[in-house]
């Protein structure tokens, strides 16, 4: 199984806590074909990815992860890309009678189910949140004096 770890990507000006878990390249690789994205402005694709990353953040916060994440794997990237692909498809026009549109809806249901399972602790994705590690805490400076001083209060 291929699991590439991602690094923190901040995209929204004025909101440095916003993390986009998938790129426009990931959208075409994991969400929907690049042919289906032709004619959709890059800014529109990025807005969909930002919105769906925010949805994922809600599930991650419910699990107790401290945001922003600093690393994550392709399972989270895929979930966000699939959700964003569906959002873009709906704005273009969703046709439930079209076979490919139905497949995308099933993929959205699977991605949403995966996020629910993460929130409910049934799945533990490969990610690193912003929790201060023991190693980081041990690198903080502390001072002690010896012998004990007998200062008056």
mmCIF file of C-alpha atoms in Angstrom, residues 39-90:
data_model
loop_
_atom_site.group_PDB
_atom_site.id
_atom_site.type_symbol
_atom_site.label_atom_id
_atom_site.label_comp_id
_atom_site.label_asym_id
_atom_site.label_seq_id
_atom_site.Cartn_x
_atom_site.Cartn_y
_atom_site.Cartn_z
ATOM 1 C CA UNK A 39 -13.054 24.488 -17.680
ATOM 2 C CA UNK A 40 -13.115 24.631 -13.866
ATOM 3 C CA UNK A 41 -10.889 27.480 -12.701
ATOM 4 C CA UNK A 42 -8.002 26.570 -10.425
ATOM 5 C CA UNK A 43 -9.317 29.050 -7.839
ATOM 6 C CA UNK A 44 -12.661 27.211 -7.820
ATOM 7 C CA UNK A 45 -10.903 23.861 -7.362
ATOM 8 C CA UNK A 46 -8.836 25.301 -4.503
ATOM 9 C CA UNK A 47 -11.961 26.751 -2.853
ATOM 10 C CA UNK A 48 -13.611 23.312 -2.958
ATOM 11 C CA UNK A 49 -10.477 21.703 -1.492
ATOM 12 C CA UNK A 50 -10.383 24.329 1.295
ATOM 13 C CA UNK A 51 -14.062 23.780 2.125
ATOM 14 C CA UNK A 52 -13.700 20.007 2.207
ATOM 15 C CA UNK A 53 -10.498 20.249 4.275
ATOM 16 C CA UNK A 54 -12.520 22.285 6.781
ATOM 17 C CA UNK A 55 -15.129 19.508 6.844
ATOM 18 C CA UNK A 56 -12.362 16.973 7.542
ATOM 19 C CA UNK A 57 -11.054 19.239 10.329
ATOM 20 C CA UNK A 58 -14.428 18.916 12.066
ATOM 21 C CA UNK A 59 -14.114 15.124 12.167
ATOM 22 C CA UNK A 60 -10.475 15.344 13.288
ATOM 23 C CA UNK A 61 -11.348 17.777 16.093
ATOM 24 C CA UNK A 62 -14.152 15.438 17.196
ATOM 25 C CA UNK A 63 -11.506 12.717 17.568
ATOM 26 C CA UNK A 64 -9.379 15.057 19.694
ATOM 27 C CA UNK A 65 -6.572 15.822 17.294
ATOM 28 C CA UNK A 66 -4.891 19.193 17.848
ATOM 29 C CA UNK A 67 -5.021 21.191 14.625
ATOM 30 C CA UNK A 68 -3.353 22.090 12.405
ATOM 31 C CA UNK A 69 -1.954 18.722 11.377
ATOM 32 C CA UNK A 70 1.714 18.765 10.494
ATOM 33 C CA UNK A 71 1.731 15.528 8.445
ATOM 34 C CA UNK A 72 -0.901 13.200 7.019
ATOM 35 C CA UNK A 73 -1.102 10.306 4.581
ATOM 36 C CA UNK A 74 -2.969 9.650 1.350
ATOM 37 C CA UNK A 75 -6.081 8.309 3.080
ATOM 38 C CA UNK A 76 -6.983 11.795 4.353
ATOM 39 C CA UNK A 77 -5.894 13.366 1.061
ATOM 40 C CA UNK A 78 -8.132 10.948 -0.829
ATOM 41 C CA UNK A 79 -11.169 11.637 1.383
ATOM 42 C CA UNK A 80 -10.826 15.397 0.871
ATOM 43 C CA UNK A 81 -10.241 15.028 -2.888
ATOM 44 C CA UNK A 82 -13.336 12.838 -3.282
ATOM 45 C CA UNK A 83 -15.505 15.277 -1.310
ATOM 46 C CA UNK A 84 -14.187 18.239 -3.313
ATOM 47 C CA UNK A 85 -14.729 16.391 -6.611
ATOM 48 C CA UNK A 86 -18.363 15.830 -5.705
ATOM 49 C CA UNK A 87 -18.805 19.480 -4.670
ATOM 50 C CA UNK A 88 -17.429 20.566 -8.040
ATOM 51 C CA UNK A 89 -19.600 18.068 -9.890
ATOM 52 C CA UNK A 90 -22.730 19.296 -8.109
#
